PDB file of C-alpha atoms in Angstrom:
ATOM      1  CA  MET A  17      15.321  -7.428 -13.944  1.00 55.00           C
ATOM      2  CA  ASN A  18      11.895  -8.143 -12.464  1.00 57.00           C
ATOM      3  CA  GLY A  19      13.542 -10.335  -9.834  1.00 64.00           C
ATOM      4  CA  PHE A  20      15.867  -7.496  -8.817  1.00 70.00           C
ATOM      5  CA  LYS A  21      12.965  -5.025  -8.637  1.00 64.00           C
ATOM      6  CA  THR A  22      11.010  -7.485  -6.528  1.00 66.00           C
ATOM      7  CA  LEU A  23      13.922  -7.859  -4.124  1.00 73.00           C
ATOM      8  CA  MET A  24      14.404  -4.094  -3.825  1.00 73.00           C
ATOM      9  CA  LEU A  25      10.707  -3.447  -3.223  1.00 68.00           C
ATOM     10  CA  LEU A  26      10.478  -6.113  -0.566  1.00 73.00           C
ATOM     11  CA  ALA A  27      13.639  -4.759   1.074  1.00 77.00           C
ATOM     12  CA  ALA A  28      12.121  -1.279   1.154  1.00 73.00           C
ATOM     13  CA  MET A  29       8.885  -2.565   2.631  1.00 72.00           C
ATOM     14  CA  THR A  30      10.802  -4.569   5.231  1.00 77.00           C
ATOM     15  CA  ALA A  31      12.834  -1.484   6.167  1.00 79.00           C
ATOM     16  CA  LEU A  32       9.632   0.486   6.614  1.00 74.00           C
ATOM     17  CA  PHE A  33       8.262  -2.336   8.742  1.00 74.00           C
ATOM     18  CA  MET A  34      11.402  -2.210  10.912  1.00 81.00           C
ATOM     19  CA  GLY A  35      11.185   1.580  11.180  1.00 76.00           C
ATOM     20  CA  LEU A  36       7.723   1.316  12.622  1.00 71.00           C
ATOM     21  CA  GLY A  37       8.889  -1.394  14.973  1.00 75.00           C
ATOM     22  CA  TYR A  38      11.692   0.867  16.216  1.00 77.00           C
ATOM     23  CA  THR A  39       9.264   3.764  16.651  1.00 71.00           C
ATOM     24  CA  PHE A  40       7.155   1.758  19.067  1.00 69.00           C
ATOM     25  CA  GLY A  41       9.686  -0.578  20.655  1.00 73.00           C
ATOM     26  CA  GLY A  42      13.218   0.701  20.107  1.00 79.00           C
ATOM     27  CA  TYR A  43      15.923  -1.747  19.018  1.00 84.00           C
ATOM     28  CA  GLY A  44      13.949  -4.714  20.289  1.00 85.00           C
ATOM     29  CA  GLY A  45      10.883  -3.604  18.379  1.00 80.00           C
ATOM     30  CA  ALA A  46      12.922  -3.261  15.183  1.00 83.00           C
ATOM     31  CA  MET A  47      14.297  -6.798  15.550  1.00 89.00           C
ATOM     32  CA  ILE A  48      10.837  -8.196  16.191  1.00 86.00           C
ATOM     33  CA  ALA A  49       9.573  -6.360  13.104  1.00 80.00           C
ATOM     34  CA  LEU A  50      12.468  -7.764  11.038  1.00 86.00           C
ATOM     35  CA  VAL A  51      11.660 -11.323  12.079  1.00 88.00           C
ATOM     36  CA  ALA A  52       7.959 -10.748  11.443  1.00 81.00           C
ATOM     37  CA  ALA A  53       8.655  -9.251   7.996  1.00 79.00           C
ATOM     38  CA  ALA A  54      10.955 -12.130   7.033  1.00 83.00           C
ATOM     39  CA  ALA A  55       8.388 -14.696   8.171  1.00 83.00           C
ATOM     40  CA  MET A  56       5.643 -12.842   6.320  1.00 77.00           C
ATOM     41  CA  ASN A  57       7.704 -12.667   3.116  1.00 75.00           C
ATOM     42  CA  LEU A  58       8.438 -16.386   3.277  1.00 81.00           C
ATOM     43  CA  PHE A  59       4.867 -17.355   4.054  1.00 81.00           C
ATOM     44  CA  THR A  60       3.477 -15.112   1.325  1.00 75.00           C
ATOM     45  CA  PHE A  61       5.984 -16.405  -1.226  1.00 77.00           C
ATOM     46  CA  TRP A  62       4.710 -19.969  -0.831  1.00 84.00           C
ATOM     47  CA  ASN A  63       1.046 -19.114  -0.289  1.00 81.00           C
ATOM     48  CA  ALA A  64       0.368 -16.034  -2.438  1.00 74.00           C
ATOM     49  CA  ASP A  65      -2.198 -17.744  -4.637  1.00 82.00           C
ATOM     50  CA  LYS A  66      -4.023 -19.342  -1.699  1.00 88.00           C
ATOM     51  CA  ILE A  67      -4.200 -16.024   0.172  1.00 82.00           C
ATOM     52  CA  VAL A  68      -5.718 -14.122  -2.726  1.00 86.00           C
ATOM     53  CA  LEU A  69      -8.104 -16.865  -3.839  1.00 92.00           C
ATOM     54  CA  LYS A  70      -9.389 -17.429  -0.310  1.00 91.00           C
ATOM     55  CA  MET A  71      -9.817 -13.675   0.098  1.00 88.00           C
ATOM     56  CA  HIS A  72     -12.156 -13.715  -2.901  1.00 93.00           C
ATOM     57  CA  LYS A  73     -13.869 -17.046  -2.063  1.00 95.00           C
ATOM     58  CA  ALA A  74     -12.911 -18.168  -5.565  1.00 96.00           C
ATOM     59  CA  ARG A  75     -14.119 -21.516  -6.902  1.00 97.00           C
ATOM     60  CA  GLU A  76     -11.899 -23.588  -9.179  1.00 97.00           C
ATOM     61  CA  VAL A  77     -13.524 -24.662 -12.457  1.00 97.00           C
ATOM     62  CA  ASP A  78     -12.562 -27.154 -15.144  1.00 96.00           C
ATOM     63  CA  GLY A  79     -13.554 -28.245 -18.623  1.00 93.00           C
ATOM     64  CA  ARG A  80     -16.765 -29.759 -17.286  1.00 95.00           C
ATOM     65  CA  THR A  81     -18.042 -26.874 -15.152  1.00 95.00           C
ATOM     66  CA  ALA A  82     -16.882 -23.948 -17.358  1.00 96.00           C
ATOM     67  CA  PRO A  83     -15.752 -25.432 -20.680  1.00 96.00           C
ATOM     68  CA  GLU A  84     -15.609 -22.262 -22.774  1.00 96.00           C
ATOM     69  CA  LEU A  85     -13.680 -20.218 -20.207  1.00 97.00           C
ATOM     70  CA  VAL A  86     -11.208 -23.048 -19.613  1.00 97.00           C
ATOM     71  CA  ASP A  87     -10.760 -23.558 -23.371  1.00 97.00           C
ATOM     72  CA  ILE A  88     -10.025 -19.840 -23.794  1.00 97.00           C
ATOM     73  CA  VAL A  89      -7.362 -19.917 -21.089  1.00 98.00           C
ATOM     74  CA  ARG A  90      -5.834 -23.143 -22.430  1.00 97.00           C
ATOM     75  CA  GLU A  91      -5.531 -21.755 -25.961  1.00 97.00           C
ATOM     76  CA  LEU A  92      -4.033 -18.471 -24.763  1.00 97.00           C
ATOM     77  CA  ALA A  93      -1.585 -20.195 -22.412  1.00 97.00           C
ATOM     78  CA  GLY A  94      -0.393 -22.297 -25.349  1.00 97.00           C
ATOM     79  CA  ARG A  95       0.149 -19.181 -27.466  1.00 96.00           C
ATOM     80  CA  ALA A  96       2.062 -17.542 -24.609  1.00 97.00           C
ATOM     81  CA  GLY A  97       4.227 -20.619 -24.038  1.00 97.00           C
ATOM     82  CA  LEU A  98       2.975 -20.934 -20.457  1.00 97.00           C
ATOM     83  CA  PRO A  99       1.860 -23.963 -18.443  1.00 97.00           C
ATOM     84  CA  MET A 100      -1.914 -24.208 -18.110  1.00 98.00           C
ATOM     85  CA  PRO A 101      -2.853 -22.213 -14.986  1.00 97.00           C
ATOM     86  CA  LYS A 102      -5.695 -23.085 -12.673  1.00 97.00           C
ATOM     87  CA  VAL A 103      -8.910 -21.282 -13.551  1.00 98.00           C
ATOM     88  CA  TYR A 104     -11.255 -19.806 -10.962  1.00 98.00           C
ATOM     89  CA  ILE A 105     -14.588 -18.010 -10.914  1.00 98.00           C
ATOM     90  CA  VAL A 106     -15.541 -15.526  -8.210  1.00 97.00           C
ATOM     91  CA  ASP A 107     -19.277 -15.268  -7.639  1.00 96.00           C
ATOM     92  CA  SER A 108     -19.506 -11.481  -7.451  1.00 95.00           C
ATOM     93  CA  PRO A 109     -21.432  -8.882  -9.470  1.00 96.00           C
ATOM     94  CA  HIS A 110     -18.365  -6.650  -9.490  1.00 96.00           C
ATOM     95  CA  PRO A 111     -16.822  -7.082 -12.985  1.00 97.00           C
ATOM     96  CA  ASN A 112     -13.097  -7.746 -12.686  1.00 97.00           C
ATOM     97  CA  ALA A 113     -10.311 -10.295 -13.081  1.00 97.00           C
ATOM     98  CA  PHE A 114      -6.897 -11.028 -11.595  1.00 95.00           C
ATOM     99  CA  ALA A 115      -3.989 -13.446 -11.689  1.00 94.00           C
ATOM    100  CA  THR A 116      -1.935 -14.788  -8.811  1.00 92.00           C
ATOM    101  CA  GLY A 117       0.783 -17.321  -8.022  1.00 89.00           C
ATOM    102  CA  ARG A 118       4.510 -17.269  -7.272  1.00 86.00           C
ATOM    103  CA  ASN A 119       5.606 -18.340 -10.782  1.00 90.00           C
ATOM    104  CA  PRO A 120       4.148 -19.602 -14.088  1.00 94.00           C
ATOM    105  CA  ASP A 121       4.174 -23.195 -12.826  1.00 94.00           C
ATOM    106  CA  ASN A 122       1.988 -22.256  -9.858  1.00 92.00           C
ATOM    107  CA  ALA A 123      -0.272 -19.631 -11.373  1.00 94.00           C
ATOM    108  CA  ALA A 124      -4.018 -19.087 -11.307  1.00 95.00           C
ATOM    109  CA  VAL A 125      -6.337 -16.749 -13.179  1.00 97.00           C
ATOM    110  CA  ALA A 126      -9.778 -15.713 -12.007  1.00 97.00           C
ATOM    111  CA  ALA A 127     -12.759 -13.826 -13.364  1.00 97.00           C
ATOM    112  CA  THR A 128     -15.864 -12.660 -11.560  1.00 97.00           C
ATOM    113  CA  THR A 129     -19.326 -13.643 -12.665  1.00 97.00           C
ATOM    114  CA  GLY A 130     -19.975  -9.937 -13.132  1.00 97.00           C
ATOM    115  CA  LEU A 131     -17.258  -9.856 -15.804  1.00 97.00           C
ATOM    116  CA  LEU A 132     -18.550 -12.966 -17.572  1.00 97.00           C
ATOM    117  CA  ASP A 133     -22.027 -11.442 -17.638  1.00 96.00           C
ATOM    118  CA  ILE A 134     -21.074  -8.366 -19.667  1.00 97.00           C
ATOM    119  CA  LEU A 135     -18.202  -9.384 -21.978  1.00 97.00           C
ATOM    120  CA  SER A 136     -18.243 -11.207 -25.295  1.00 96.00           C
ATOM    121  CA  ARG A 137     -16.046 -14.244 -25.894  1.00 96.00           C
ATOM    122  CA  ASP A 138     -13.347 -12.175 -27.643  1.00 96.00           C
ATOM    123  CA  GLU A 139     -13.376  -9.636 -24.800  1.00 97.00           C
ATOM    124  CA  VAL A 140     -13.038 -12.386 -22.191  1.00 97.00           C
ATOM    125  CA  ALA A 141     -10.089 -13.735 -24.197  1.00 97.00           C
ATOM    126  CA  GLY A 142      -8.491 -10.283 -24.168  1.00 97.00           C
ATOM    127  CA  VAL A 143      -8.857 -10.046 -20.387  1.00 98.00           C
ATOM    128  CA  MET A 144      -7.458 -13.536 -19.823  1.00 98.00           C
ATOM    129  CA  ALA A 145      -4.551 -12.725 -22.151  1.00 98.00           C
ATOM    130  CA  HIS A 146      -3.838  -9.672 -19.976  1.00 98.00           C
ATOM    131  CA  GLU A 147      -3.763 -11.814 -16.841  1.00 97.00           C
ATOM    132  CA  LEU A 148      -1.524 -14.393 -18.533  1.00 98.00           C
ATOM    133  CA  ALA A 149       0.823 -11.558 -19.529  1.00 97.00           C
ATOM    134  CA  HIS A 150       1.116 -10.711 -15.816  1.00 95.00           C
ATOM    135  CA  VAL A 151       1.990 -14.357 -15.185  1.00 95.00           C
ATOM    136  CA  LYS A 152       4.557 -14.383 -18.001  1.00 95.00           C
ATOM    137  CA  ASN A 153       6.105 -11.137 -16.743  1.00 91.00           C
ATOM    138  CA  ARG A 154       6.213 -12.607 -13.220  1.00 88.00           C
ATOM    139  CA  ASP A 155       4.208  -9.692 -11.843  1.00 87.00           C
ATOM    140  CA  THR A 156       1.797 -11.759  -9.789  1.00 85.00           C
ATOM    141  CA  LEU A 157       4.125 -12.587  -6.903  1.00 80.00           C
ATOM    142  CA  ILE A 158       5.294  -9.054  -6.231  1.00 77.00           C
ATOM    143  CA  MET A 159       1.792  -7.575  -6.503  1.00 74.00           C
ATOM    144  CA  THR A 160       0.427 -10.097  -4.018  1.00 72.00           C
ATOM    145  CA  MET A 161       3.357  -9.815  -1.606  1.00 71.00           C
ATOM    146  CA  THR A 162       3.421  -6.035  -1.681  1.00 69.00           C
ATOM    147  CA  ALA A 163      -0.311  -5.843  -1.072  1.00 64.00           C
ATOM    148  CA  THR A 164       0.035  -8.229   1.867  1.00 64.00           C
ATOM    149  CA  ILE A 165       2.936  -6.364   3.468  1.00 64.00           C
ATOM    150  CA  ALA A 166       1.268  -2.981   2.882  1.00 64.00           C
ATOM    151  CA  GLY A 167      -1.769  -4.252   4.741  1.00 61.00           C
ATOM    152  CA  ALA A 168       0.435  -5.574   7.545  1.00 62.00           C
ATOM    153  CA  ILE A 169       2.225  -2.226   7.912  1.00 63.00           C
ATOM    154  CA  SER A 170      -1.108  -0.460   8.283  1.00 61.00           C
ATOM    155  CA  PHE A 171      -2.110  -3.039  10.884  1.00 63.00           C
ATOM    156  CA  LEU A 172       1.173  -2.621  12.791  1.00 60.00           C
ATOM    157  CA  ALA A 173       0.871   1.163  12.746  1.00 59.00           C
ATOM    158  CA  ASN A 174      -2.593   1.093  14.283  1.00 59.00           C
ATOM    159  CA  PHE A 175      -1.660  -1.713  16.663  1.00 58.00           C
ATOM    160  CA  GLY A 176       1.312   0.320  17.904  1.00 55.00           C
ATOM    161  CA  LEU A 177      -0.934   3.140  19.085  1.00 54.00           C
ATOM    162  CA  PHE A 178      -2.098   0.904  21.898  1.00 53.00           C
ATOM    163  CA  PHE A 179       1.414  -0.140  22.976  1.00 50.00           C
ATOM    164  CA  ARG A 180       3.489   3.029  22.844  1.00 51.00           C
ATOM    165  CA  SER A 181       6.559   3.147  25.076  1.00 49.00           C
ATOM    166  CA  GLY A 182       6.900   5.787  27.791  1.00 51.00           C
ATOM    167  CA  ASP A 183      10.123   7.382  26.493  1.00 50.00           C
ATOM    168  CA  ASN A 184       8.551   9.991  24.205  1.00 51.00           C
ATOM    169  CA  ARG A 185       8.077   7.657  21.254  1.00 47.00           C
ATOM    170  CA  GLY A 186       4.353   7.902  21.835  1.00 51.00           C
ATOM    171  CA  ASN A 187       4.218  11.621  21.064  1.00 52.00           C
ATOM    172  CA  ALA A 188       2.111  13.279  18.408  1.00 57.00           C
ATOM    173  CA  LEU A 189       4.796  12.858  15.708  1.00 52.00           C
ATOM    174  CA  ALA A 190       4.896   9.104  16.225  1.00 58.00           C
ATOM    175  CA  MET A 191       1.130   8.965  16.091  1.00 61.00           C
ATOM    176  CA  ILE A 192       1.138  10.801  12.753  1.00 60.00           C
ATOM    177  CA  ALA A 193       3.782   8.421  11.407  1.00 59.00           C
ATOM    178  CA  ALA A 194       1.744   5.449  12.573  1.00 58.00           C
ATOM    179  CA  VAL A 195      -1.649   6.517  11.314  1.00 61.00           C
ATOM    180  CA  ILE A 196      -0.746   8.412   8.131  1.00 63.00           C
ATOM    181  CA  VAL A 197       2.870   8.282   6.973  1.00 59.00           C
ATOM    182  CA  ALA A 198       3.574   4.541   7.119  1.00 58.00           C
ATOM    183  CA  PRO A 199       0.391   3.382   5.355  1.00 59.00           C
ATOM    184  CA  PHE A 200       0.837   6.212   2.853  1.00 62.00           C
ATOM    185  CA  ALA A 201       4.414   5.117   2.085  1.00 61.00           C
ATOM    186  CA  ALA A 202       3.324   1.509   1.641  1.00 57.00           C
ATOM    187  CA  MET A 203       0.517   2.640  -0.654  1.00 62.00           C
ATOM    188  CA  ILE A 204       2.898   4.693  -2.801  1.00 58.00           C
ATOM    189  CA  VAL A 205       5.185   1.688  -3.342  1.00 59.00           C
ATOM    190  CA  GLN A 206       2.192  -0.450  -4.260  1.00 60.00           C
ATOM    191  CA  MET A 207       0.847   2.138  -6.703  1.00 59.00           C
ATOM    192  CA  ALA A 208       4.195   2.775  -8.342  1.00 57.00           C
ATOM    193  CA  ILE A 209       4.548  -0.843  -9.438  1.00 64.00           C
ATOM    194  CA  SER A 210       0.937  -1.200 -10.597  1.00 65.00           C
ATOM    195  CA  ARG A 211       0.661   1.576 -13.165  1.00 70.00           C
ATOM    196  CA  THR A 212       3.681   0.640 -15.294  1.00 80.00           C
ATOM    197  CA  ARG A 213       2.952  -3.074 -15.165  1.00 87.00           C
ATOM    198  CA  GLU A 214      -0.595  -2.650 -16.421  1.00 92.00           C
ATOM    199  CA  TYR A 215       0.671  -1.054 -19.633  1.00 93.00           C
ATOM    200  CA  SER A 216       3.170  -3.883 -20.068  1.00 93.00           C
ATOM    201  CA  ALA A 217       0.476  -6.504 -19.485  1.00 95.00           C
ATOM    202  CA  ASP A 218      -1.807  -4.778 -22.009  1.00 97.00           C
ATOM    203  CA  ARG A 219       0.964  -4.985 -24.630  1.00 96.00           C
ATOM    204  CA  GLY A 220       1.583  -8.617 -23.738  1.00 97.00           C
ATOM    205  CA  ALA A 221      -2.134  -9.369 -24.058  1.00 97.00           C
ATOM    206  CA  ALA A 222      -2.167  -7.840 -27.541  1.00 95.00           C
ATOM    207  CA  GLU A 223       0.682 -10.151 -28.559  1.00 95.00           C
ATOM    208  CA  ILE A 224      -0.894 -13.246 -27.001  1.00 97.00           C
ATOM    209  CA  SER A 225      -4.457 -12.749 -28.229  1.00 95.00           C
ATOM    210  CA  GLY A 226      -3.667 -10.910 -31.445  1.00 94.00           C
ATOM    211  CA  ASN A 227      -6.748  -8.752 -30.815  1.00 95.00           C
ATOM    212  CA  PRO A 228      -5.914  -5.580 -28.852  1.00 96.00           C
ATOM    213  CA  ARG A 229      -9.226  -3.968 -29.814  1.00 96.00           C
ATOM    214  CA  ALA A 230     -11.142  -6.690 -27.959  1.00 96.00           C
ATOM    215  CA  LEU A 231      -9.169  -5.910 -24.785  1.00 97.00           C
ATOM    216  CA  ALA A 232      -9.784  -2.191 -25.316  1.00 97.00           C
ATOM    217  CA  SER A 233     -13.523  -2.852 -25.590  1.00 97.00           C
ATOM    218  CA  ALA A 234     -13.406  -5.045 -22.468  1.00 97.00           C
ATOM    219  CA  LEU A 235     -11.583  -2.336 -20.479  1.00 97.00           C
ATOM    220  CA  ALA A 236     -14.243   0.234 -21.402  1.00 96.00           C
ATOM    221  CA  LYS A 237     -17.055  -2.062 -20.221  1.00 97.00           C
ATOM    222  CA  LEU A 238     -15.226  -3.154 -17.085  1.00 96.00           C
ATOM    223  CA  ALA A 239     -14.331   0.396 -16.067  1.00 94.00           C
ATOM    224  CA  GLN A 240     -17.978   1.438 -16.306  1.00 94.00           C
ATOM    225  CA  GLY A 241     -19.167  -1.633 -14.428  1.00 95.00           C
ATOM    226  CA  ALA A 242     -16.507  -1.367 -11.712  1.00 93.00           C
ATOM    227  CA  ALA A 243     -17.455   2.260 -11.098  1.00 91.00           C
ATOM    228  CA  ARG A 244     -21.090   1.260 -10.554  1.00 93.00           C
ATOM    229  CA  VAL A 245     -20.700  -1.964  -8.580  1.00 93.00           C
ATOM    230  CA  PRO A 246     -18.540  -1.868  -5.408  1.00 90.00           C
ATOM    231  CA  ASN A 247     -15.752  -4.392  -4.937  1.00 90.00           C
ATOM    232  CA  PRO A 248     -16.257  -5.906  -1.469  1.00 87.00           C
ATOM    233  CA  VAL A 249     -12.701  -7.252  -1.266  1.00 85.00           C
ATOM    234  CA  SER A 250     -10.956  -3.939  -1.961  1.00 80.00           C
ATOM    235  CA  LEU A 251     -13.380  -2.164   0.382  1.00 79.00           C
ATOM    236  CA  ARG A 252     -12.177  -4.454   3.183  1.00 75.00           C
ATOM    237  CA  ASN A 253      -8.538  -4.419   2.071  1.00 71.00           C
ATOM    238  CA  PRO A 254      -7.567  -1.400  -0.083  1.00 71.00           C
ATOM    239  CA  ALA A 255      -4.083  -2.888  -0.566  1.00 68.00           C
ATOM    240  CA  ALA A 256      -5.667  -5.498  -2.845  1.00 75.00           C
ATOM    241  CA  ALA A 257      -6.654  -2.894  -5.452  1.00 79.00           C
ATOM    242  CA  SER A 258      -3.495  -3.380  -7.530  1.00 79.00           C
ATOM    243  CA  LEU A 259      -4.397  -7.009  -8.243  1.00 86.00           C
ATOM    244  CA  TYR A 260      -7.270  -6.272 -10.624  1.00 92.00           C
ATOM    245  CA  ILE A 261      -7.344  -5.477 -14.337  1.00 95.00           C
ATOM    246  CA  VAL A 262      -9.371  -2.301 -13.652  1.00 93.00           C
ATOM    247  CA  PRO A 263      -9.724  -0.338 -10.413  1.00 84.00           C
ATOM    248  CA  SER A 264     -12.892   0.581  -8.602  1.00 71.00           C
ATOM    249  CA  GLY A 265     -13.763   4.197  -9.348  1.00 57.00           C
ATOM    250  CA  THR A 266     -12.506   6.354 -12.200  1.00 48.00           C
ATOM    251  CA  GLY A 267      -9.047   4.845 -12.693  1.00 48.00           C
ATOM    252  CA  ARG A 268      -7.496   8.177 -13.689  1.00 52.00           C
ATOM    253  CA  ASP A 269      -3.738   8.794 -13.645  1.00 52.00           C
ATOM    254  CA  SER A 270      -2.663  10.388 -10.374  1.00 50.00           C
ATOM    255  CA  LEU A 271      -0.238   9.884  -7.522  1.00 48.00           C
ATOM    256  CA  PHE A 272      -2.981   8.076  -5.614  1.00 53.00           C
ATOM    257  CA  SER A 273      -4.256   5.797  -8.398  1.00 64.00           C
ATOM    258  CA  THR A 274      -3.532   2.078  -8.444  1.00 69.00           C
ATOM    259  CA  HIS A 275      -3.890   1.856 -12.236  1.00 82.00           C
ATOM    260  CA  PRO A 276      -3.200   4.036 -15.268  1.00 86.00           C
ATOM    261  CA  ASP A 277      -6.055   6.050 -16.705  1.00 90.00           C
ATOM    262  CA  THR A 278      -8.318   3.560 -18.461  1.00 93.00           C
ATOM    263  CA  GLY A 279      -8.810   5.910 -21.398  1.00 93.00           C
ATOM    264  CA  ASN A 280      -5.050   6.084 -21.906  1.00 94.00           C
ATOM    265  CA  ARG A 281      -4.818   2.296 -21.849  1.00 95.00           C
ATOM    266  CA  ILE A 282      -7.616   2.001 -24.402  1.00 96.00           C
ATOM    267  CA  ALA A 283      -5.940   4.576 -26.674  1.00 96.00           C
ATOM    268  CA  ALA A 284      -2.631   2.690 -26.444  1.00 95.00           C
ATOM    269  CA  LEU A 285      -4.343  -0.570 -27.384  1.00 96.00           C
ATOM    270  CA  HIS A 286      -6.023   1.010 -30.408  1.00 95.00           C
ATOM    271  CA  ALA A 287      -2.648   2.409 -31.454  1.00 95.00           C
ATOM    272  CA  LEU A 288      -1.212  -1.106 -31.190  1.00 94.00           C
ATOM    273  CA  ALA A 289      -4.067  -2.426 -33.325  1.00 94.00           C
ATOM    274  CA  ASP A 290      -3.405   0.251 -35.934  1.00 93.00           C
ATOM    275  CA  GLY A 291       0.262  -0.727 -35.958  1.00 91.00           C
ATOM    276  CA  MET A 292      -0.748  -4.363 -36.483  1.00 88.00           C
ATOM    277  CA  GLY A 293      -2.920  -3.346 -39.433  1.00 85.00           C
ATOM    278  CA  LEU A 294      -6.168  -4.399 -37.772  1.00 83.00           C
ATOM    279  CA  ALA A 295      -9.292  -2.665 -39.051  1.00 73.00           C
ATOM    280  CA  ALA A 296     -11.412  -0.731 -36.599  1.00 70.00           C
ATOM    281  CA  PRO A 297     -14.611  -2.590 -35.568  1.00 62.00           C
ATOM    282  CA  PRO A 298     -17.970  -1.413 -36.892  1.00 55.00           C
ATOM    283  CA  PRO A 299     -20.058   0.775 -34.561  1.00 52.00           C
ATOM    284  CA  VAL A 300     -22.620  -0.899 -32.322  1.00 43.00           C
ATOM    285  CA  THR A 301     -26.128  -0.620 -33.788  1.00 40.00           C
ATOM    286  CA  ASP A 302     -29.579  -1.555 -32.620  1.00 38.00           C
ATOM    287  CA  ALA A 303     -29.064  -4.964 -34.232  1.00 34.00           C
ATOM    288  CA  VAL A 304     -25.863  -5.651 -32.287  1.00 35.00           C
ATOM    289  CA  ARG A 305     -26.038  -4.936 -28.590  1.00 35.00           C
ATOM    290  CA  PRO A 306     -23.713  -6.036 -25.768  1.00 39.00           C
ATOM    291  CA  ARG A 307     -25.080  -8.695 -23.461  1.00 41.00           C
ATOM    292  CA  THR A 308     -25.662  -6.109 -20.736  1.00 36.00           C
ATOM    293  CA  SER A 309     -28.756  -4.930 -22.631  1.00 33.00           C
ATOM    294  CA  VAL A 310     -30.478  -8.325 -22.344  1.00 30.00           C
ATOM    295  CA  PRO A 311     -32.826  -8.480 -19.346  1.00 33.00           C
ATOM    296  CA  ARG A 312     -31.644 -11.035 -16.811  1.00 36.00           C
ATOM    297  CA  THR A 313     -34.986 -12.841 -16.951  1.00 32.00           C
ATOM    298  CA  ARG A 314     -34.514 -13.517 -20.673  1.00 34.00           C
ATOM    299  CA  ARG A 315     -30.889 -14.644 -20.645  1.00 40.00           C
ATOM    300  CA  SER A 316     -30.022 -18.300 -21.116  1.00 37.00           C
ATOM    301  CA  THR A 317     -27.203 -20.234 -19.500  1.00 38.00           C
ATOM    302  CA  SER A 318     -23.927 -20.264 -21.453  1.00 43.00           C
ATOM    303  CA  ALA A 319     -20.451 -21.673 -20.962  1.00 43.00           C
ATOM    304  CA  LEU A 320     -19.357 -18.241 -19.761  1.00 58.00           C
ATOM    305  CA  ASP A 321     -22.251 -18.162 -17.292  1.00 53.00           C
ATOM    306  CA  PRO A 322     -21.679 -21.552 -15.626  1.00 45.00           C
ATOM    307  CA  LEU A 323     -23.804 -20.757 -12.609  1.00 46.00           C
ATOM    308  CA  GLY A 324     -26.887 -20.197 -14.763  1.00 49.00           C
ATOM    309  CA  ARG A 325     -27.778 -16.981 -12.985  1.00 48.00           C
ATOM    310  CA  GLY A 326     -29.620 -15.721 -16.092  1.00 47.00           C
ATOM    311  CA  ASP A 327     -32.404 -18.329 -15.760  1.00 43.00           C
TER     312      ASP A 327
END
């Protein structure tokens, strides 16, 4: 079913691409857009992981450079029945994570240093389980490809303003379609696939990790951190927003949101935990504080802080 949805979404995006090509270049423009869309789809299919990882300047780590993080991913991948993905760290204060790759055999998961700074081991495991659920559900390819094509449509729309034909296609209506309608349509497609798949990945993470409350706690921390610390990648390329476990900003349900409301996701995870018979965690007291309360000058290097930025 996911394969069929992927095909239909890519067909819709390609049709939109062709429509813009026709707007600016007639039949010839539509054919050029079709060839460009097909080439882009093919290139992205084989290079989705490389595109996203290069975009984030991600650094691959192993059991020597980040042993605890790699061990977490290895254990969770085994529980999920998945091949061991490549593991990456993005040196960014923005707390987030994502997965990419065209299939489970060519997958990668990544976490930012900002995420590793503020989450406990169980919370990191919950986040990685979420990303592995995306891999298992084969979400990563379509999210990456759709984000890429959405960005290309926006580029084509703006590019077309400088090369309008002289037969009335360069009128005000075409300009509105180029600047507003086409990017808006691409954004709607991107958003529509993100919100439902995040709920599915949350459920999958609960099954893989067996600890939905840890993921719920991680989402609360990440949502607060992501609202405070800008994401430089999504600022440059808004189409990349659907890749992450939490969005920048409030993350509330709306037509224009890339993710479901974070509070709704947390409530669903606690409901799952209740259904699994898991006791609610004790409240945080003065004796038990999250790592965010520890001054950076007093923190020591850990396996989840492989760069030793706390020294």
